[in-house]
Amino acid sequence: MSGEPNVLLAAHALTKRYGDGPPVLAGLDLDVREGEIVALLGRSGSGKSTLLRCLAGLLPPSTGAVTYRGVALTGANPGAAMVFQTFALLPWLTVLQNVEVGLEARGVARAARRHAALNALDLIGLAGFQSAYPKELSGGMRQRVGFARALVVEPDLLLMDEPFSALDVLTAENLRGELLELWESGEFPTQAMVLVTHNLEEAVLLADRAVVLGTGPGGAVGTVYDIPLPRPRDRDAPEFAAQIERLYAVMTGRPEAAPLPPLGLRPAPRQASDAGGAEASGGQHPLGAGGVSRPGGGPAVAGGVDHAGHISREQPRLRQQPGDVGVGGAVEDPRAVAAREHEPGRP
Amino acid sequence: MAMPSGAGGRTARLAPSFLSDAVVGLGVLAVAYAAIRLGYEAASSPASVSTDPADLPYLAGRSLLRMFAALALSLVFALVWAYAAARSRRVGRVLIPLLDVLQSLPVLGFLVVAVSGFTTVLPRSEWGLEAAAVFAIFSSQAWNMAFAFYQSLITLPRELDEMARDMGFTRWMRFWKVELPSAAIGLVWNGMLSFAGGWFFLVAAEAATAAGGVHALPGVGSFAGAAVAAGDLGGVGWAVAATAATVVVVNFLFWRPLVAWAERFKVEQAEGATVQRSVVLDLLRRSRWPRLAGRALGLARDMLERAGSHRPGAGRPGECLRRGDGWQQNGHSGDTLINAAVCTSAGAALAVLAVYLARHPAGPALLLEPLLLGAVTLVRVLVLVAVATLVWVPIGVAIGLSPRLTRIAQPIVQVLASFPADLLFPLATWLFLATGAGLDVGGAFLMALGAQWYILFNAIAGATAVPADLREAMDSLGVYGWRRWRRLVIPAVFPAYVTGGITASGGAWNASIVAEVVTFGGTVVTATGLGAYVSQAADAGDHPRLVAGVLVMAFYVMALNRLVWRRLYRLADRRYSLD
Ligand SMILES: Nc1ncnc2c1ncn2[C@@H]1O[C@H](COP(=O)(O)OP(=O)(O)OP(=O)(O)O)[C@@H](O)[C@H]1O
Ligand SMILES: [Mg+2]
């Protein structure tokens, strides 16, 4: 299968168990092709992170193999870079040094890697922060560093384990939108992305295919669903809602015509209409001054939400959203960080 | 706060000043000059013992040089040994148990042998004495530090390990940018405590050379030793004062700044933990020297890189040393070699000892006496640990739970722990002689003088680490008094306490060698116990009995560790670990 020219990464009959524990993955097959985004979905503990780490070559499979461009992995995947849920930045290095490490490991000369790292910081909206330490940044900014570090080595594959789930909803929304914009703009160095997420809307917004890990006999098996929506995707479109509906049904094992899901997975209408009002007035988001965290961390943010719980806002316009200002920072660091988060990184 | 676009993040916030530049510059020059001068003296001048208090600053300097030489050696040893043990499980399986054995050998019992060994090997007898003293300090520090670094290598935070492998870090990058920084805090604290413990051995080693007669190492310990031999209580007092001053100065100028500096290597900001501060570090940060030095180092590195050491894909990828996951570590080519070498030398040493003991006329009966005496010392050690626990754990917890008290008490405890208790032995002996109290009970007290601090220190550390939210939860549930102790405090402090207990009991065994026989101005007071047995055998040059005594003591230490402390440790890990 890896003979196909456009398959970048392939897992073949992949099984994994930790030590003597129960099997986690039960013979998974998966192809990741050039130009596509694959979302890994599944309940907590279903083995998404395990699968991603096998794809990254960080965990050896128990049986089966992962091949990158037709070559079976025997260590860290040379074509992949990872973005971590908890950022995994080195706290003793500055932002610039953190972004440079991948290039340094590849033996790039100092001047060249500095140049490349500054460009990556610029691209990801962190220009001017190169000499800050991770501790001084808000969560959203830290994850930007995580993205810059992964992108600067120009990996074929970007692997992400819940990259947005440690961020508050607004910050996550911004970063997600920017990532998508970069991906669609064509200036992206990366050929394919694999993303672990708990957020169905995020999966439908980003992915061309979704792999749902479900428990089979002897570990998780994956079922692949195509998400054949045109890009840029319109969250208002009924097809968008239908895709979410379908994945939701798959994951809960309900028939597709199921009633609305319970609270937590989707926002409650009342909160949603508040948010809608703010959006309509085009001014400060009422939640912007205080905390934004909402139980469940559902996808709805500063946007109108219709009765089915779908966000009706356009994709976030990057950094120009006045309602965004200060939210990422205000939650995590009440001092000046708020201003930084939205300091336009590039002209 | 302005945009941190300039150089130096947090540190840049202290405004540079000319005064701090000058102070730091002069200070560095003074320390460098003193070190070179003292080093030169150590290498060239004949060993002699002084009894003039005016010489004490010089003598303290010589002692200090030995301490730092031993610390540097211990650090190098710890890094190499721990890395070798972590890199290959096969090698680790040999090196780690061996560390355990080395740790339980009573160094002070070996002192006499070490002195004669080093003096025959080295061309000048003063060098032999220096080497023996440094070795005694080294062996009180190195095992601990090696174990601390090993632990941190194999328990590296998972995501940092994954990041390093994912980014393709070379072996050197992995070590320099990930493993060493994440071990830094542990290494610094461990080094500080080991250094504190080292003073005890320094004094013992120097005093031993002074008592030996012909040659003596110039130092505070030999000064005190000479004063003791002469029955000069005032001289002992001078030595005590000089040592106390040295300990305080070293803490102020070296350890506090180092501990405060190591804060930057915190992986995450643990809430409730006190922030370490140091006036000296602030001064350093305020001056422009570190930045200049940093820039010079950067330039040097640039030049090295440009010289061509960097080519694409340079360096071999670092391996996962973390235990648990990662690709199967294939054996390394050197593994068998290392293991063979280590096993052969350990086996040879054992065989030599066995033959040696077997050829003694008394035969295996030789071991009987030390075994019986060991039981007496064991009782002393157990009583000491129990009493120290009852006294110091509540006090330590009270200190640790209050950030303000911790800030005040921690440096004080550190100084108390550093102060070599054996310097006080003569004073205590004088007291025992004056009051007529026997050394059989007093010996336990002397052993406790040095060992108790580990328990206090760890109780404080354990209590500081109790998460604030747990305490708040107890407050809100109205859990106070004994119930609170049982439900929160004891379980939370337990793991740290066990660590302190192991160190204290090991230290007490070692101290028994100098605590069960004390002399003062020709009067010798002896207690019944294994320490006295070893000490007397060493003085008499009765090597078979010395070897038997040392072996039996190591056996007792290991047995106690395995039967008691190790089990408590596992219990702590399983039930009471806070993460
Ligand atoms: N290092 C490990 N050692 C042993 N078992 C593990 C390890 N990591 C994960 N597991 C087990 O493997 C299973 C799958 O874990 P994994 O982290 O891949 O799930 P996940 O889908 O990513 O879950 P979540 O959504 O909560 O992140 C779980 O049952 C977990 O307990
Ligand atoms: Mg996971």
PDB file of C-alpha atoms and ligand atoms in Angstrom, chain A residues 48-49 85 161-162 196, ligand 2:
ATOM      1  CA  LYS A  48      -5.948   8.142  20.289  1.00  0.00           C
ATOM      2  CA  SER A  49      -2.771   9.395  21.898  1.00  0.00           C
ATOM      3  CA  GLN A  85      -1.422  19.255  24.379  1.00  0.00           C
ATOM      4  CA  ASP A 161      -2.460  15.710  20.260  1.00  0.00           C
ATOM      5  CA  GLU A 162      -5.362  17.852  21.394  1.00  0.00           C
ATOM      6  CA  VAL A 196      -6.395  14.168  17.950  1.00  0.00           C
TER       7      VAL A 196
HETATM    8 MG    MG C   2      -4.904  11.418  24.810  1.00  0.00          MG
END
